[in-house]
Coordinates of C-alpha atoms in Angstrom, one line a residue:
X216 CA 139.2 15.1 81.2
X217 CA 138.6 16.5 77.6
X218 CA 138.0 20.1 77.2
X219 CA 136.2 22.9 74.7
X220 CA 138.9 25.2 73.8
X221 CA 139.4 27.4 76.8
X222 CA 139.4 30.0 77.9
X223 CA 136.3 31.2 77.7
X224 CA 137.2 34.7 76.0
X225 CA 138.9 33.1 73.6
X226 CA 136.9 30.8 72.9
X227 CA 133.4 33.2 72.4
X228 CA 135.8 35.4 70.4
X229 CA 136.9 32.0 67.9
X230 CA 133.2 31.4 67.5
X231 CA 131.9 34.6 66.9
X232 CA 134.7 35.4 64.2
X233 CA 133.7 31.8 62.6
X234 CA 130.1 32.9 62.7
X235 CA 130.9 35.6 60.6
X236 CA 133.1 34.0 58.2
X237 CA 130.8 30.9 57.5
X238 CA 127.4 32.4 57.1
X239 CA 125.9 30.3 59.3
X240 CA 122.5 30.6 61.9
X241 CA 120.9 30.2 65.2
X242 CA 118.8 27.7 66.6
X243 CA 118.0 29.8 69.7
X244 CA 114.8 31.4 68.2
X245 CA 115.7 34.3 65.5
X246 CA 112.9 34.5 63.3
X247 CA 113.9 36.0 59.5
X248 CA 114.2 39.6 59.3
X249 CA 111.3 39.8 57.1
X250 CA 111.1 43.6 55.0
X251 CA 108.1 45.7 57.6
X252 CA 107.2 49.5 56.9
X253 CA 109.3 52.0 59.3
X254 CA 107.4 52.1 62.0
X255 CA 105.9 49.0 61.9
X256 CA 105.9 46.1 64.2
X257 CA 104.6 42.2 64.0
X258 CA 103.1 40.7 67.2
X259 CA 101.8 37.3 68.3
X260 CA 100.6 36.1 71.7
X261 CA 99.3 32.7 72.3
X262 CA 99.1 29.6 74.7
X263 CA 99.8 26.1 74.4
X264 CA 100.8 22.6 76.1
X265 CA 104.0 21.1 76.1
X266 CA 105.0 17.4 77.3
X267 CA 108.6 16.6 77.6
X268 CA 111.2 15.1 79.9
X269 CA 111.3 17.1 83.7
X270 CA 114.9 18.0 82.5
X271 CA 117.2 17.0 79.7
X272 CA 118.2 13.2 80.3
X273 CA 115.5 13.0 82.8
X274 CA 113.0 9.5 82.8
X275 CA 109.8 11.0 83.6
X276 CA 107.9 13.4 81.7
X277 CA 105.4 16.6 82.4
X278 CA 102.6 18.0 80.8
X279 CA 102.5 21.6 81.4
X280 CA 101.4 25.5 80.0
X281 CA 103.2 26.8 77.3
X282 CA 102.7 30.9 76.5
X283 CA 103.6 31.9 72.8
X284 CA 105.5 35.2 72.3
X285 CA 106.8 36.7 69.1
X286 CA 107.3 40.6 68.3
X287 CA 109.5 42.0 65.4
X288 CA 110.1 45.9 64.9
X289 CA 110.7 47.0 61.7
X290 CA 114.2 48.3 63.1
X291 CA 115.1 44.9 63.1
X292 CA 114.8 44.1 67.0
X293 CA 112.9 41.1 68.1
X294 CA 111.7 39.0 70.8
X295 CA 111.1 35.2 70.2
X296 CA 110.2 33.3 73.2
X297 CA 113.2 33.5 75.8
X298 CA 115.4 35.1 72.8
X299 CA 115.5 38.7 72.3
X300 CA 118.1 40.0 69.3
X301 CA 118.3 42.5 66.4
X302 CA 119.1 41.8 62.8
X303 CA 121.6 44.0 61.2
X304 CA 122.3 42.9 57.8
X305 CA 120.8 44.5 54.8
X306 CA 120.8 41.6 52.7
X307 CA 117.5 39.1 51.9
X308 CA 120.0 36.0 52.6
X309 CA 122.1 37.0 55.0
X310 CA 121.0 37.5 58.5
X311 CA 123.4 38.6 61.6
X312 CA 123.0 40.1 64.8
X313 CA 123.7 40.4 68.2
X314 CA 121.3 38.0 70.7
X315 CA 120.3 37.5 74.4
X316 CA 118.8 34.8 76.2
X317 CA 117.4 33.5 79.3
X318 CA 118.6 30.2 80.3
X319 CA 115.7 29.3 82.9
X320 CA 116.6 27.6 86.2
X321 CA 117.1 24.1 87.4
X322 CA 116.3 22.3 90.6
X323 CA 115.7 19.3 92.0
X324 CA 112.0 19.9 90.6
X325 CA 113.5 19.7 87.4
X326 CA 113.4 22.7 84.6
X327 CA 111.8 25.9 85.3
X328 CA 108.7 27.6 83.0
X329 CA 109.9 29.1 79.5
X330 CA 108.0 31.1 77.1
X331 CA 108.2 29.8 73.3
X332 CA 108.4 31.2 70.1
X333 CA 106.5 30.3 66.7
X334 CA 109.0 29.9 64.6
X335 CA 110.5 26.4 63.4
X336 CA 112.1 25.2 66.7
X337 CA 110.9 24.2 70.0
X338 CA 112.9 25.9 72.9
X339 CA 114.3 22.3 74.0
X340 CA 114.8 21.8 78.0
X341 CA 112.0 23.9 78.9
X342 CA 109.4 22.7 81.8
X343 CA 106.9 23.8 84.8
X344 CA 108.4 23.3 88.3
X345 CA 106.5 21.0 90.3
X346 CA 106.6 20.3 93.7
X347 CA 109.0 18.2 95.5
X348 CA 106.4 15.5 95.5
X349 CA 106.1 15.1 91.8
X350 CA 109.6 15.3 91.7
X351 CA 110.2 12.3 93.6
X352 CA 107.8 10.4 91.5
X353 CA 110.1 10.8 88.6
X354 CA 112.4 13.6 88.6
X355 CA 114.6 11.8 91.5
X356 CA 118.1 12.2 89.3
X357 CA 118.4 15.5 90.7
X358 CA 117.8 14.9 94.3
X359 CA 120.9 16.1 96.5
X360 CA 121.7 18.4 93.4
X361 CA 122.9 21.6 94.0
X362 CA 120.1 24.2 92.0
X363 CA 121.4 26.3 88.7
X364 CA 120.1 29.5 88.6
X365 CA 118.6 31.3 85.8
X366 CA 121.2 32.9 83.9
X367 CA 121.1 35.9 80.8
X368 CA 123.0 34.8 78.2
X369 CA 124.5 37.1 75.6
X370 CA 126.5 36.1 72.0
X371 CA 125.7 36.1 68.1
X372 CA 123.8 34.7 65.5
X373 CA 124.3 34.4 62.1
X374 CA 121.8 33.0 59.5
X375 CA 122.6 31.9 55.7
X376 CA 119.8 31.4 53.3
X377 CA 121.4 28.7 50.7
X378 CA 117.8 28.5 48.9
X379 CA 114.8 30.1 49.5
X380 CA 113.5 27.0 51.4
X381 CA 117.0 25.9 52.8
X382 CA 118.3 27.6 55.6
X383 CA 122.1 27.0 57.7
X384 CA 121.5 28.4 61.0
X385 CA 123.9 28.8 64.0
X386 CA 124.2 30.8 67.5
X387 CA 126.6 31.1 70.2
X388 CA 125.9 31.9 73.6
X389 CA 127.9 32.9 76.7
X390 CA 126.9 33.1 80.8
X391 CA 124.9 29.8 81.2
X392 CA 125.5 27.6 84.3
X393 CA 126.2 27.4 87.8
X394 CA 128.9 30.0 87.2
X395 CA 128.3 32.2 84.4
X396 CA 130.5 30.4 82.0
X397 CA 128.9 27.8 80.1
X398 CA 129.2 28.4 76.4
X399 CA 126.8 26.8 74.0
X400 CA 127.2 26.7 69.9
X401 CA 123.9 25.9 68.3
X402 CA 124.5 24.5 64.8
X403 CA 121.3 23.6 62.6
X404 CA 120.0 23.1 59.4
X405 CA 116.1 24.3 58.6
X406 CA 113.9 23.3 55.3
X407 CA 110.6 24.8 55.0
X408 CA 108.5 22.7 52.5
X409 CA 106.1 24.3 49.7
X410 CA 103.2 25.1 51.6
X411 CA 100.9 22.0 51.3
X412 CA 98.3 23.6 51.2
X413 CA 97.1 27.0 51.4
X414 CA 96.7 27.3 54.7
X415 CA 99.2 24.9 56.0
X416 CA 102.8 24.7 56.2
X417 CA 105.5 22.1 57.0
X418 CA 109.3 22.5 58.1
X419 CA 111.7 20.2 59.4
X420 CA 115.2 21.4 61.1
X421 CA 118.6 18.8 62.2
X422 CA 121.1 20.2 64.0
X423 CA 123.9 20.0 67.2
X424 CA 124.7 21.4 70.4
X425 CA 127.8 22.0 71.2
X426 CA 129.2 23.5 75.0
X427 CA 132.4 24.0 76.6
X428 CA 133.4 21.9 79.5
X429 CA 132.1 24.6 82.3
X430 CA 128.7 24.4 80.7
X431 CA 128.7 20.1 81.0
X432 CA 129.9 20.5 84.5
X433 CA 126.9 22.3 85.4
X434 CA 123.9 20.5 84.1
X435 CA 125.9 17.4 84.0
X436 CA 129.1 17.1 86.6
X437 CA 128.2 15.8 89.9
X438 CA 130.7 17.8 92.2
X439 CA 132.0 16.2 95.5
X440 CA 129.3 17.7 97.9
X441 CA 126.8 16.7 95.2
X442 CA 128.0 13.6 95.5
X443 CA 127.8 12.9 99.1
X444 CA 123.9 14.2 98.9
X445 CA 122.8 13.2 96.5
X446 CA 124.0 9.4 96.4
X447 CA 125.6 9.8 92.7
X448 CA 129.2 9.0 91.7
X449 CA 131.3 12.1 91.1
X450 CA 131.6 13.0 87.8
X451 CA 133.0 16.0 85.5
X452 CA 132.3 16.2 82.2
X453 CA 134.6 17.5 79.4
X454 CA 133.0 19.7 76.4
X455 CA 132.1 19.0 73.0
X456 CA 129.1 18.0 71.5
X457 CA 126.4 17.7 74.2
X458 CA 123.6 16.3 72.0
X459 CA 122.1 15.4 68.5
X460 CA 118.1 16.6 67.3
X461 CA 115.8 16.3 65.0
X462 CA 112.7 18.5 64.7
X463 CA 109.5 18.8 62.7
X464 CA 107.0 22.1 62.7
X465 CA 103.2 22.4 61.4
X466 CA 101.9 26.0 61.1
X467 CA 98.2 25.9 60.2
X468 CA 96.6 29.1 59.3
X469 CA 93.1 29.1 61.0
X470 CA 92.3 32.6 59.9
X471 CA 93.5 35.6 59.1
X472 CA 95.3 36.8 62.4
X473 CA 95.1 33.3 64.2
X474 CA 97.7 30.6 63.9
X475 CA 98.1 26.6 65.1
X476 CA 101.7 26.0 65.4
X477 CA 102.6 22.4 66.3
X478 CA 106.0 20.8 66.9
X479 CA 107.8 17.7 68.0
X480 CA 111.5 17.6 68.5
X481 CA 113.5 14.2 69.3
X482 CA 116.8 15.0 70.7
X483 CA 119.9 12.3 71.6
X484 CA 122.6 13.1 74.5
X485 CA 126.3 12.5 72.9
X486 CA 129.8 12.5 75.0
X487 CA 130.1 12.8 78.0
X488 CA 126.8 14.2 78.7
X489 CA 125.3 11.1 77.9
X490 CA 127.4 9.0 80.4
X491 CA 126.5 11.3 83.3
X492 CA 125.2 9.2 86.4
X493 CA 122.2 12.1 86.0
X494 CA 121.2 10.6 83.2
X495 CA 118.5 8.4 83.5
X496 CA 117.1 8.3 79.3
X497 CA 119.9 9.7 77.0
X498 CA 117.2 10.2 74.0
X499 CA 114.3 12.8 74.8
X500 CA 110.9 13.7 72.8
X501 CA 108.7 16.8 73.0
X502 CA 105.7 17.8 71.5
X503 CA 104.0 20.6 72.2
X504 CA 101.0 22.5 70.5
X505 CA 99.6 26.7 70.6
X506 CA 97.2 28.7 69.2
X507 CA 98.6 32.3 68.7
X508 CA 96.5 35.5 67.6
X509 CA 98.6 38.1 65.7
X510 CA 97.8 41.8 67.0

């Protein structure tokens, strides 16, 4: 069994020091430390739809609500969807600061409810709980599964601004998974286009997930109780890199203090995620639309 540089300690400690070093930036939601008047803060609320898998690797798919959240304080703290952080650096291409967020709770319903951003990404493995019903009418892979917990996360990002349209983002993250341990590295690159009009705007983002072996164990391993309830094969998962994306983003600016924000998101399992017996579609697609209303 392969594993992610343990332990742990050492390994958030490796991370955050190459954060700093490489100038890199998060994909958990960090929207840019844009210049505000002391004082000031920036708010949007809104509500969406979101369809996507029940959870990550999943077959069937569920529609569901989606609330927008963003606030910035011109002290540089911020709350983006599940993502709450501060910027610290001074400098207009350089972004760093210390970040929290909520990894929301799994069960044999699937993924629980999230809370997005509108920034450029879509919080990936988000989705509505349904009922144990539904969740035999698709969401099966998890039956006899023991349920994850919703866990606070804590760690770093770091964002590089190589142009004024291209971006180099990463994030690391520590205290996800069925015992507090999982690490994830979120490694991404982010182009906003020209706007194509003046009212519209395109971006486009690539990037990789990578977690340590306690965090595939989790959403992935199938322990030995598991197995016996659940029917799967036991199975435990090294670390590395869990999974591949591409997403697109469409901000449309209805009127002054109202905003459409549409994305979609494509993502591809890798490793030894992908060759869990959980999962039943190793490539997964969301979409989701908002309208938001800045106060």
């Amino acid at each position: 069994m392969k594993t992610f540089l343990a332990p742990p300690l050492t390994l958030l400690l490796t991370l955050l020091l190459t954060l700093l070093f490489t100038c890199s930036a998060a994909q958990a939601q960090t929207p840019a430390n844009n210049p505000m008047p002391d004082g000031s803060r920036d708010l949007y609320i809104g509500l969406g739809a979101i369809t996507q898998p029940v959870y990550q690797g999943g077959n069937a798919r569920r529609v569901r609500a989606l609330p927008l959240l963003q606030l910035e304080w011109s002290n540089g703290v911020f709350v983006s969807g599940m993502s709450a952080g501060m910027h610290l650096s001074q400098q207009p291409t350089l972004e760093y600061g210390p970040l929290l967020s909520v990894q929301t709770r799994r069960g044999v319903d699937g993924t629980g409810e999230a809370i997005d951003g509108i920034g450029q990404q879509t919080v990936p493995g988000v989705m509505q709980p349904t009922s144990q019903r539904g969740a035999a009418s698709g969401g099966d892979g998890l039956q006899g599964m023991d349920p994850i917990k919703a866990r606070l996360q804590a760690g770093a990002f770091v964002n590089y601004d190589v142009t004024p349209t291209l971006r180099l983002t990463n994030s690391v993250l520590y205290g996800a998974g069925k015992w507090h341990d999982g690490l994830v590295w979120n490694l991404a690159v982010q182009h906003t286009a020209a706007d194509i009009t003046a009212h519209h705007r395109l971006s486009w983002s690539a990037g990789a997930t990578l977690v340590n072996n306690r965090y595939n164990a989790s959403f992935f391993g199938v322990g030995g109780s598991e197995a016996t309830s659940s029917g799967h094969r036991p199975y435990a998962p090294g670390g590395g890199v869990q999974d591949v994306y591409l997403g697109a983003r469409w901000n449309w600016a209805l009127a002054p203090g109202w905003l459409l924000v549409s994305g979609a998101r494509v993502t591809r399992l890798q490793g030894d995620a992908r060759h869990s017996p959980l999962v039943q579609r190793p490539t997964n697609v969301s979409v989701s639309s908002g309208l938001a209303y800045r106060f």
